[in-house]
Coordinates of C-alpha atoms in Angstrom, one line a residue:
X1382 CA -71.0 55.1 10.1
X1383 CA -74.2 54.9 10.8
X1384 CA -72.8 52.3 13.0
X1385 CA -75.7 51.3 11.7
X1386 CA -75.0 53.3 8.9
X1387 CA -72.2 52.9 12.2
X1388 CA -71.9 53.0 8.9
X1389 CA -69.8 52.4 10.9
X1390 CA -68.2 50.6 13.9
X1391 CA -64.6 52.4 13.0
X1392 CA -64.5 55.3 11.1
X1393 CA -60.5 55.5 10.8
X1394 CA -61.1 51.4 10.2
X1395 CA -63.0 53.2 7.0
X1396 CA -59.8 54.2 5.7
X1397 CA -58.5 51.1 6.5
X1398 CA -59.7 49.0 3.8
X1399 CA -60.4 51.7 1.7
X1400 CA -56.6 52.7 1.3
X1401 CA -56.0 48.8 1.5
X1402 CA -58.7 48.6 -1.5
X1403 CA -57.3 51.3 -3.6
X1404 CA -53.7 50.2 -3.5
X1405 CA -55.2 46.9 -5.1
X1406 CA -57.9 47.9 -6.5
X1407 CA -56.1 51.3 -8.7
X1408 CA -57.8 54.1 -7.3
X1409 CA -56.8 57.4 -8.5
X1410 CA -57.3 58.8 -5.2
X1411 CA -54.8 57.0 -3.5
X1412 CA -51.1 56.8 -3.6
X1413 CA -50.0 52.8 -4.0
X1414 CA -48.9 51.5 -1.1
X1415 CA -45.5 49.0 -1.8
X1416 CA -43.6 46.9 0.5
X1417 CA -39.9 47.5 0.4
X1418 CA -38.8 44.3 2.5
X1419 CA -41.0 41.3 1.4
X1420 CA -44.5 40.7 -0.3
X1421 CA -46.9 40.6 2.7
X1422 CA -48.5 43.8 4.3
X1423 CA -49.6 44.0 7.5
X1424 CA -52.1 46.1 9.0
X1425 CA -54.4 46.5 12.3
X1426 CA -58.0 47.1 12.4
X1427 CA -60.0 48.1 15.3
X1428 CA -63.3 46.1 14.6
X1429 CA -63.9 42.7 12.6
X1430 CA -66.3 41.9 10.1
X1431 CA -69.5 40.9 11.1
X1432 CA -70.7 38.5 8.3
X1433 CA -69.1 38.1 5.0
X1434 CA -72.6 38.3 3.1
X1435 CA -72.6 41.4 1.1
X1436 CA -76.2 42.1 1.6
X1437 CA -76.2 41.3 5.6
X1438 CA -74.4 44.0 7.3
X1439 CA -75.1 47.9 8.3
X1440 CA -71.9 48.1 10.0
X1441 CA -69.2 50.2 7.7
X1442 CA -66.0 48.0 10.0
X1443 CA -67.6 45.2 8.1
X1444 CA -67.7 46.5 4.9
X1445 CA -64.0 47.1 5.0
X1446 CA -63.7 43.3 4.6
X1447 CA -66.0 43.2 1.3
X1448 CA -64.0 45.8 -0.4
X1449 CA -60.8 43.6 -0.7
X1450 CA -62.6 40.1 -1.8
X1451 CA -65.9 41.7 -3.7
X1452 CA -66.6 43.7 -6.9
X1453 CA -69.3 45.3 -7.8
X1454 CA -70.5 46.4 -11.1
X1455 CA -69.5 50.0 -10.9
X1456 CA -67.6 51.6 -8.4
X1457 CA -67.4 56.0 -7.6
X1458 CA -64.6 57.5 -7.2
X1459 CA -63.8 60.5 -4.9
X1460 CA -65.0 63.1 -7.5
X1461 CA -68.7 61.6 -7.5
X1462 CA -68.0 60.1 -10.9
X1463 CA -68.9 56.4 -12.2
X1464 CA -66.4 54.1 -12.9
X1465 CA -66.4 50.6 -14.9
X1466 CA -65.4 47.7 -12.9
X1467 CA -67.1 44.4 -13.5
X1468 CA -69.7 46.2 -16.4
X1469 CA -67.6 47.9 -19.0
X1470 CA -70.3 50.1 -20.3
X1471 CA -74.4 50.7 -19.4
X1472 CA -76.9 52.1 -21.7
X1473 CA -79.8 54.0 -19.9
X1474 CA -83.3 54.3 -21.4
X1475 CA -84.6 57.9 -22.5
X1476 CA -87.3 57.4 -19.8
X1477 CA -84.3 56.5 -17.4
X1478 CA -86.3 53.7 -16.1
X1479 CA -83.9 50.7 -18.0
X1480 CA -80.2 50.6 -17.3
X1481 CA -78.1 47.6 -19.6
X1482 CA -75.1 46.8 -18.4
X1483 CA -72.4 44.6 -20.2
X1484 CA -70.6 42.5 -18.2
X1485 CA -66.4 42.3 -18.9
X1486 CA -65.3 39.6 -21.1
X1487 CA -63.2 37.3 -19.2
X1488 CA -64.1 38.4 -15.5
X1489 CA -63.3 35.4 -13.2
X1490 CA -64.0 34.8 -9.6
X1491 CA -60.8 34.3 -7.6
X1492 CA -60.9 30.4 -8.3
X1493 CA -61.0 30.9 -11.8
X1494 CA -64.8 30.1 -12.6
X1495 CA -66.2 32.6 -14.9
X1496 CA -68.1 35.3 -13.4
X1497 CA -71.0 35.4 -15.7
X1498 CA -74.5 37.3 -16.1
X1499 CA -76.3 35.0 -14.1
X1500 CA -74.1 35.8 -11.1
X1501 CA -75.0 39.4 -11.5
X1502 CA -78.8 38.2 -11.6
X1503 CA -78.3 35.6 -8.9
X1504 CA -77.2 38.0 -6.8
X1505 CA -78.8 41.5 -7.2
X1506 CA -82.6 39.0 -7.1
X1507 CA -80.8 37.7 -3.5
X1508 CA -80.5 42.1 -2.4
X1509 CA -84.2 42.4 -3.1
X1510 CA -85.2 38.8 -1.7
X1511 CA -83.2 38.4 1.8
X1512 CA -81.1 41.2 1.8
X1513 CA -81.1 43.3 5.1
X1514 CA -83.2 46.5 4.6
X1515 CA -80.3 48.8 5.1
X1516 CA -78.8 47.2 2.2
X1517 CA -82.3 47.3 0.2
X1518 CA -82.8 50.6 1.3
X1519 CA -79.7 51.7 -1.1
X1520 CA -82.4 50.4 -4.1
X1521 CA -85.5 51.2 -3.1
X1522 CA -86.8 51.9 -7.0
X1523 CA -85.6 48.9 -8.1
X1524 CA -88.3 46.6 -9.5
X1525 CA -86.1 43.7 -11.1
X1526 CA -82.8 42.0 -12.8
X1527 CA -82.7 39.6 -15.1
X1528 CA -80.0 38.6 -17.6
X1529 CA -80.6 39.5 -20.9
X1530 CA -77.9 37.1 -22.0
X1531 CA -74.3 35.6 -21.4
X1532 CA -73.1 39.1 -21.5
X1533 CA -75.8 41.2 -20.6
X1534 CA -78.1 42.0 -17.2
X1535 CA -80.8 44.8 -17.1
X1536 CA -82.2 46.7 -14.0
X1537 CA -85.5 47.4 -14.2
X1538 CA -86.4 50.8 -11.9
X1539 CA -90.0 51.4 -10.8
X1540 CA -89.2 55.2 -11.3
X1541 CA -86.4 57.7 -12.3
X1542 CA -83.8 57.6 -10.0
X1543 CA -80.7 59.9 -10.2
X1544 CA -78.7 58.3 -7.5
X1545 CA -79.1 54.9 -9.0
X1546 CA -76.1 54.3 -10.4
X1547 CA -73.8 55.7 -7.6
X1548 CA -75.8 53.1 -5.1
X1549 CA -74.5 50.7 -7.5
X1550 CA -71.4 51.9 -7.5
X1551 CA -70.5 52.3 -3.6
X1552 CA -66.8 52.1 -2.5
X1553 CA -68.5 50.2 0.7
X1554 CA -70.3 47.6 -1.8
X1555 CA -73.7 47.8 0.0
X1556 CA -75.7 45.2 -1.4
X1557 CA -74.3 45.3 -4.7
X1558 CA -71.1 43.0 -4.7
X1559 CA -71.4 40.1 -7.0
X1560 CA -71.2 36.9 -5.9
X1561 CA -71.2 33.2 -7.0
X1562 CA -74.2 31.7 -8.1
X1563 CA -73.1 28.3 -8.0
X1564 CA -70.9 29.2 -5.3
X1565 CA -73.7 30.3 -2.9
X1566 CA -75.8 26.5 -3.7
X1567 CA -73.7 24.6 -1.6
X1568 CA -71.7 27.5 1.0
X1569 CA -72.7 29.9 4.1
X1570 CA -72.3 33.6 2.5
X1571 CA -71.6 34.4 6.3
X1572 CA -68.5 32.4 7.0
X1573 CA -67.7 31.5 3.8
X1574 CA -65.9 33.7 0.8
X1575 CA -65.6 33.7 -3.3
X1576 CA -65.5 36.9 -4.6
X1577 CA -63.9 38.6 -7.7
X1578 CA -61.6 40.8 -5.8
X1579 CA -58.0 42.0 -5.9
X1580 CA -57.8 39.4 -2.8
X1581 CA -59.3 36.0 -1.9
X1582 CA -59.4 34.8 2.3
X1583 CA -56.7 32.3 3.0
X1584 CA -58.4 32.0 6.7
X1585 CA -60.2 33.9 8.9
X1586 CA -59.6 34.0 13.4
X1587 CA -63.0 35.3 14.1
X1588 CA -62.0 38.4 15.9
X1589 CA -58.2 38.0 15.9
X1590 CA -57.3 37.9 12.3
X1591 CA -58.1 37.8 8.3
X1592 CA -55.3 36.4 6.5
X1593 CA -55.9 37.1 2.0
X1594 CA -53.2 36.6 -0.5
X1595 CA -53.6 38.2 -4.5
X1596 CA -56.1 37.0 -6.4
X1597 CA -54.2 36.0 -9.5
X1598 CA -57.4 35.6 -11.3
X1599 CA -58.3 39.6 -10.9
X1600 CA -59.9 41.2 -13.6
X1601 CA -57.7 44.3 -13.5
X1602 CA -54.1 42.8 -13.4
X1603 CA -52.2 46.2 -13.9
X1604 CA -54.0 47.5 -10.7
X1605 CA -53.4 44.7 -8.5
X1606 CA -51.6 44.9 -5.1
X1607 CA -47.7 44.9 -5.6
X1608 CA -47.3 42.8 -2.3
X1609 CA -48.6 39.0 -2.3
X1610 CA -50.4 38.7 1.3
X1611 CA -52.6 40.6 3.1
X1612 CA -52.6 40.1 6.9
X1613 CA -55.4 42.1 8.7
X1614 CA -54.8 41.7 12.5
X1615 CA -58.2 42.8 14.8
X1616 CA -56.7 44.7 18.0
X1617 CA -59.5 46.8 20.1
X1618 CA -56.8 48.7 21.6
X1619 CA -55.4 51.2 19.6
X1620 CA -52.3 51.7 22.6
X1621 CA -51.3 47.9 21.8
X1622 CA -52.0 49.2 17.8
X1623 CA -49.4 52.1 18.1
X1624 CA -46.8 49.8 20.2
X1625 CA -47.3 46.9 17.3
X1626 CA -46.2 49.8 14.3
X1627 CA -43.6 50.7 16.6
X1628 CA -41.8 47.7 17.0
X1629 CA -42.4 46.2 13.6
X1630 CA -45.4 43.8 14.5
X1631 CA -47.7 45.6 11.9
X1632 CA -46.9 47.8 8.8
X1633 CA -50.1 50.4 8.8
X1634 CA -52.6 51.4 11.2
X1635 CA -55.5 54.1 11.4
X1636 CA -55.1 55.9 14.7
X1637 CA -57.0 57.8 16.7
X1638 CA -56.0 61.8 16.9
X1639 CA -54.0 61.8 20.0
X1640 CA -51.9 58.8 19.0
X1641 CA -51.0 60.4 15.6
X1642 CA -49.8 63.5 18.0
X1643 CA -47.8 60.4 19.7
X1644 CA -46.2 59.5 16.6
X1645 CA -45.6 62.4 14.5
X1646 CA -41.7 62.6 16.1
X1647 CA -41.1 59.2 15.6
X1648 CA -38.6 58.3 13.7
X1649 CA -39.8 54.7 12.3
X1650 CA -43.4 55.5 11.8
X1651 CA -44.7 58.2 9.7
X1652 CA -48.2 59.6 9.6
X1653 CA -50.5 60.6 6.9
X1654 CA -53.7 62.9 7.3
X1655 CA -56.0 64.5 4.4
X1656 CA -59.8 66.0 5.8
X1657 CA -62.2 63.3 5.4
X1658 CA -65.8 62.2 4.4
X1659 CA -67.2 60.6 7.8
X1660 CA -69.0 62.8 9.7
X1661 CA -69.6 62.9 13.2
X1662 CA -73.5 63.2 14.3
X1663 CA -76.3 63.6 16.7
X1664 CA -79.2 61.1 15.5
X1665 CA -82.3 62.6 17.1
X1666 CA -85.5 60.5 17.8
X1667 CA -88.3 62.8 16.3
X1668 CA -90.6 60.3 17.0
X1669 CA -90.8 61.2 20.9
X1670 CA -91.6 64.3 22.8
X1671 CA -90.1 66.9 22.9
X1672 CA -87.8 66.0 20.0
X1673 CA -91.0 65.9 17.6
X1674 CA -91.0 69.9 17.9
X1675 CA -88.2 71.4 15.0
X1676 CA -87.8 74.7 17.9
X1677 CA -86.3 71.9 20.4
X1678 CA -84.3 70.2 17.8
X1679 CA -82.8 73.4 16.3
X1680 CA -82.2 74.6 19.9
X1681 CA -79.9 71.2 20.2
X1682 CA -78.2 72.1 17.4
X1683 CA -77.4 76.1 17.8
X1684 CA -76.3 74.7 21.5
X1685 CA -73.3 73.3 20.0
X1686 CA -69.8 74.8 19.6
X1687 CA -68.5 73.2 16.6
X1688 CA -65.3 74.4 16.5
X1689 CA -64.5 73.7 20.2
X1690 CA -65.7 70.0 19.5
X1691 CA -62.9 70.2 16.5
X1692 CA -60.5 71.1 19.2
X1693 CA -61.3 69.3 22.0
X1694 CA -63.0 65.7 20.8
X1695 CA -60.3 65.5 17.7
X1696 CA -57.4 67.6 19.1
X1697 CA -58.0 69.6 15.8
X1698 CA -57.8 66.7 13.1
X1699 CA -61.5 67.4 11.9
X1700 CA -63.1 70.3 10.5
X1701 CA -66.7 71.4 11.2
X1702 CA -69.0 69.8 9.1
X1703 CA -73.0 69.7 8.1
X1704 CA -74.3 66.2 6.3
X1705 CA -72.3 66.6 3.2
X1706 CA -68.5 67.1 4.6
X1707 CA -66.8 70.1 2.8
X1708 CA -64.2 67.3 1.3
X1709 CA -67.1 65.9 -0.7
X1710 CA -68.3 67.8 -4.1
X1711 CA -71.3 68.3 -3.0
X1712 CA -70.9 70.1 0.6
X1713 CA -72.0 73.8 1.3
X1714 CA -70.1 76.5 3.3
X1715 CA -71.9 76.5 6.7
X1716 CA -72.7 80.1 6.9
X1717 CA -75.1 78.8 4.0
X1718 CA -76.8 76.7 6.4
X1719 CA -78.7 78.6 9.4
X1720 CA -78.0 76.4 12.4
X1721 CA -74.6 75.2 12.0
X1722 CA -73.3 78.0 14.1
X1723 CA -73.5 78.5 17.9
X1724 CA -76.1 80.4 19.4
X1725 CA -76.8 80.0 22.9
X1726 CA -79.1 82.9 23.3
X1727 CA -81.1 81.9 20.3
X1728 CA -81.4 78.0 21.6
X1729 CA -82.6 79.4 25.0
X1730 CA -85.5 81.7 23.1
X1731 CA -86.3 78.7 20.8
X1732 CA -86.5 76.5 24.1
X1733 CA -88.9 78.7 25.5
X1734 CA -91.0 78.9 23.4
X1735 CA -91.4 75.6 22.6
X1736 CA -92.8 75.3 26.4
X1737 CA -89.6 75.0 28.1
X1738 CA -88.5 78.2 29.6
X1739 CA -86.4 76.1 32.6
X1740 CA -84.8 73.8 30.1
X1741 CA -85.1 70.2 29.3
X1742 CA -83.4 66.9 30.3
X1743 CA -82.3 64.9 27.9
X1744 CA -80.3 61.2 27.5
X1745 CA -77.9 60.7 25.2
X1746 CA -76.9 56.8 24.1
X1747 CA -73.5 57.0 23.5
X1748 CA -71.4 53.8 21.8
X1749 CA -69.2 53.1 24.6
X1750 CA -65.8 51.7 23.0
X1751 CA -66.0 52.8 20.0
X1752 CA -63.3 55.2 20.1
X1753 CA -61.9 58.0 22.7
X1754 CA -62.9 60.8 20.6
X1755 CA -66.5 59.8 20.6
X1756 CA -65.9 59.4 24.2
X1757 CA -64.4 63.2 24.4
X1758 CA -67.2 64.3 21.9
X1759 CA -69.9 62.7 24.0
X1760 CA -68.6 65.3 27.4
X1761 CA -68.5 68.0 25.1
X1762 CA -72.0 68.0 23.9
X1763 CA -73.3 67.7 27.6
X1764 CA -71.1 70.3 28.8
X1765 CA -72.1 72.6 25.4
X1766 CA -76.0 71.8 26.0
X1767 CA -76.0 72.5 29.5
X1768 CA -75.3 76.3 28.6
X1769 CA -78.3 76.5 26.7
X1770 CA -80.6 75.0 29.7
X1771 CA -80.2 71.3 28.1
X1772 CA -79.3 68.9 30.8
X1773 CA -78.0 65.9 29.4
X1774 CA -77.0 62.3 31.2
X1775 CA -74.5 60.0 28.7
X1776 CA -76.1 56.1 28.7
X1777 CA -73.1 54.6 27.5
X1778 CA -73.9 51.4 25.9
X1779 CA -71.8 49.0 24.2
X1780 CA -72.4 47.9 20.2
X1781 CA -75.1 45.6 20.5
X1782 CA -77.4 47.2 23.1
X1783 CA -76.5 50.5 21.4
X1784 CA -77.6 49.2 17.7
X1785 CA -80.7 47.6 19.4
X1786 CA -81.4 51.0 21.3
X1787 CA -81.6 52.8 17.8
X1788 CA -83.4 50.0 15.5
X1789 CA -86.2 50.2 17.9
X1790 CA -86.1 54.3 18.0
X1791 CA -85.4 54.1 22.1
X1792 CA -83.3 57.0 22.5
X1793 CA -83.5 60.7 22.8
X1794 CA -80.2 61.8 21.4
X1795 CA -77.6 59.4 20.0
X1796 CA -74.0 59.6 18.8
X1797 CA -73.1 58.1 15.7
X1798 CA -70.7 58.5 12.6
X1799 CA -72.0 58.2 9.3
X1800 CA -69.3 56.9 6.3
X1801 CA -68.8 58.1 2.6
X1802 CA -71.2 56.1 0.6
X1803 CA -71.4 56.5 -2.9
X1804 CA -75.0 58.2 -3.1
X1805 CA -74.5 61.5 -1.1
X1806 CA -78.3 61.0 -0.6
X1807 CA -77.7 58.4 1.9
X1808 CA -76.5 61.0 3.5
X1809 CA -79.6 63.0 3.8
X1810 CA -81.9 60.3 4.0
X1811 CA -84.1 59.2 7.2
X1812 CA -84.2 56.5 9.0
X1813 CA -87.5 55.1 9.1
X1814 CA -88.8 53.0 12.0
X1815 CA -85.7 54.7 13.5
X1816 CA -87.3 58.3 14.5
X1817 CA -90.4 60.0 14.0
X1818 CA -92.2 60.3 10.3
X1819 CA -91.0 62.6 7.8
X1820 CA -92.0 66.1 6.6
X1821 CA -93.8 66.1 3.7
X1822 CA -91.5 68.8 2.5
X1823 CA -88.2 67.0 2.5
X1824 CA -90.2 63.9 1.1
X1825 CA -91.0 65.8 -1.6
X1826 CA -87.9 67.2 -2.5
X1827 CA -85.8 63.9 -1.6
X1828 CA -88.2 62.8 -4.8
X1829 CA -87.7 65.5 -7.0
X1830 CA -84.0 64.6 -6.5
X1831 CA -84.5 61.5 -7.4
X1832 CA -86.8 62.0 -10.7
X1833 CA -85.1 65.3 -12.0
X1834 CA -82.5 65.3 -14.4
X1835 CA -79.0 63.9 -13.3
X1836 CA -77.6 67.2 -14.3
X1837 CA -79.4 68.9 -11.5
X1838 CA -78.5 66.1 -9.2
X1839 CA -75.9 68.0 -7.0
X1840 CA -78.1 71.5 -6.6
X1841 CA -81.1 68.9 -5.7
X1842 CA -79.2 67.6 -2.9
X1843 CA -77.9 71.0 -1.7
X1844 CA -81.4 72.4 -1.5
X1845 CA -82.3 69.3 0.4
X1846 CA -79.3 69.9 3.0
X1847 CA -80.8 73.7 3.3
X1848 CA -84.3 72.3 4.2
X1849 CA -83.4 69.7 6.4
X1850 CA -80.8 72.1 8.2
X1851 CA -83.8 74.2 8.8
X1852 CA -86.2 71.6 10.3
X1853 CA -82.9 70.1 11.9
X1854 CA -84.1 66.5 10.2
X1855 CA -83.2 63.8 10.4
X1856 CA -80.4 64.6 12.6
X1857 CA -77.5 67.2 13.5
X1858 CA -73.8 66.5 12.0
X1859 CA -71.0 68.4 14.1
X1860 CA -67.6 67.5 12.4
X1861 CA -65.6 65.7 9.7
X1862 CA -62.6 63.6 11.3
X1863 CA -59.4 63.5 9.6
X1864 CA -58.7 60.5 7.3
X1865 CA -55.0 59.1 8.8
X1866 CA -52.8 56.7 8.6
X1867 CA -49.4 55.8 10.5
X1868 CA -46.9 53.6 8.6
X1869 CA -43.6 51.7 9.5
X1870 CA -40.5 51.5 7.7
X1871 CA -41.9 48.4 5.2
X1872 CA -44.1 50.6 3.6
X1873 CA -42.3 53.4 1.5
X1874 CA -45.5 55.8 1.0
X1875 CA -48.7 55.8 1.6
X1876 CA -51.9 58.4 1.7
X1877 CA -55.0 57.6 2.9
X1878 CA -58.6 58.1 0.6
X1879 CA -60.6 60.7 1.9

């Protein structure tokens, strides 16, 4: 999540429109869902969308709601590779500075009107003019876009930037889903909805309910949903979740570990689980005493016993994890990775001599709500840091005083969960004006990423996760939940995307 990237207010809610996405949108990483009785699916969600304005949201629960009406040029796919949606086909310069993309012939928004090159302009010049700076953050070498012609839109980049095109292509749509120039003249982005989709909004409850049907003008007609409507009810309580899949009131929802142990005898509901991309993490504010010394933050880390966190916060429906998940192409073993595995001893030497023989208190800001794994992960950590001579007190806070505590950097520690975005170097980035500045070192080699040849993209990025496990920067990632799903008897199959 980031919640900010809470990336995140629901991580299973990630899955949520993500499976929902694929089944309409064709990924190859998911298994179709189909309704056996009727055309009309219905699934809960934990968390409703914020804003329907691609460009104006951090939080990933909100993003779930742009995957189904939104397209965006290019999407990536679970293997890290670059797929055509809207653009058909890109040419890049040989000074990888110029990318021309061609936009499909006959792409329509959902009522009909053509989607065209100025759209693509209109609304990539919108990203870099009013778009919030999480969502310009994803494009942060881009200089321009302007339509070449009817068919045709370049990107102008300010430098070499290997990650470019898998920003573009985010399964989350961060800043890049393409909306209606002559559309936006005369409606609110934030209420209001025309996208190129496989669905188009019918209505939406604010907090109770977003009702979409097929977009029969889709671009892709041989991946589009087999059902008709979409019905995407917003319950906070995942008990009244599990008891609506139980008796019929909902087809599909994403539950939390222990009510997937709840259902996994049931003999109406089935559940699905694959290891996921989230990942579970400590954000640490670098930017205040003691946290601004590497000893105190690797001592945080080596506190913690990952594998007990597996057990105890997710009931064993996670797997330990660094910033790159092991279920992405680009994670490392953690024995690679030199404080990933508990060392009490070790945390208490590095303590001391950092200044701290007798320990340190600490507060962590926990998101209060969110789920009662991050509730159960929250007790863990204090108990696990306490070992080590950390004393830890839990501020629980709920979303809005929670985001506003880590915009402004005032925090110690903080939970959050980061999502799968499309540029694993999201990832690995800090979060300026969040924590303290950032080493030189891992500047430099975040650019050598970026500039190098694509080819070396991947080893790039793993030689960044080394170095940043090292200075424990910009924060400390614990665990990779589960991606699950639970299912009544009007869906016939379903698996969840990672």
């Amino acid at each position: 999540m980031r919640l900010t990237r809470l990336r995140g207010v629901a991580v299973l809610g990630v899955l949520a429109l993500t499976l929902l996405t694929a089944c309409g949108g064709g990924s190859t990483s998911s298994t179709a869902n189909k309704a056996s009785t009727g055309t009309k699916l219905v699934v809960a969600e934990t968390v409703p969308p914020q804003t329907f304005d691609p460009i104006q949201s951090s939080q990933i629960a909100t993003m779930y709601a742009w995957q189904l009406v939104y397209n965006g040029l290019v999407k990536v796919d679970g293997q890290g590779k670059v797929q055509p949606e809207i653009a058909t086909d890109w040419t890049i310069s040989s000074d990888r500075k110029t990318y021309d993309f061609t936009i499909r012939s006959g792409a329509k928004f959902s009522d009909g009107s053509p989607l065209t090159a100025d759209d693509v302009e209109f609304s990539f010049q919108r990203l870099l003019k009013d778009g919030l700076p999480y969502a310009k953050a994803r494009f942060l070498n881009l200089a321009s876009v302007a339509k070449v012609d009817a068919t045709h839109v370049r990107f102008q980049l300010n430098n070499p930037d290997a990650g470019f095109l898998l920003n573009l292509g985010s399964p989350f749509l961060i800043g890049s889903g393409i909306v209606s120039k002559a559309w936006a003249a005369s409606h609110d982005l934030k209420t209001q909805v025309l996208g190129a989709g496989p669905f188009e909004v019918v209505s939406y409850a604010p907090n109770s309910e977003l009702v979409l049907k097929r977009n029969p003008n889709y671009w892709n007609p041989s991946a589009a949903p087999k059902y008709t409507d979409l019905q995407v009810k917003y319950m906070p309580d995942q008990a009244a979740q599990v008891a609506a899949v139980q008796s019929g009131q909902v087809d599909l929802i994403f539950p939390s570990a222990e009510n997937a142990l709840q259902l996994k005898n049931s003999k109406t509901v089935q559940v699905s689980s694959v290891p996921g991309t989230n990942t579970i993490r400590l954000n640490i504010n670098s930017g205040r005493a003691p946290f601004d010394n590497p000893d105190v933050r690797a001592a945080i880390s080596l506190a913690l016993d990952r594998n007990a966190i597996v057990k105890g916060a997710f009931l064993g429906q996670a797997a330990p994890s660094a910033q790159l998940p092991g279920s992405t192409p680009w994670g490392l073993p953690l024995d690679q990775l030199a404080n990933q595995t508990r060392d009490v001893a070790k945390a208490k030497q590095l303590l001391a001599g950092a200044g701290f023989p007798n320990g340190i208190s600490i507060t962590l800001t926990h998101l209060a709500g969110y789920g009662t794994y991050l509730d159960r992960f929250a007790d863990l950590v204090k108990t696990q840091l306490a070992e080590a001579g950390i004393n830890v007190t839990i501020q629980a806070e709920q979303n809005a005083v929670w985001l506003d505590h880590q915009n402004k950097a005032n925090y110690d520690i903080l939970d959050n969960v980061y999502a799968f975005t499309g540029d694993p170097m999201s990832l690995l980035s800090p979060r300026p004006g969040r924590q303290g500045a950032t080493p030189p070192e891992v500047t430099a080699l975040m650019q050598k990423a970026a500039q190098d040849d694509p080819s070396a993209y991947g080893a790039n990025l793993q030689a960044l996760m080394q170095l940043e496990d090292k200075l424990t920067f910009p924060d400390i990632a614990v665990a990779a939940p589960n991606a699950m799903i639970a299912y009544g008897p009007n869906v016939t199959s379903a698996t969840p995307d990672p």
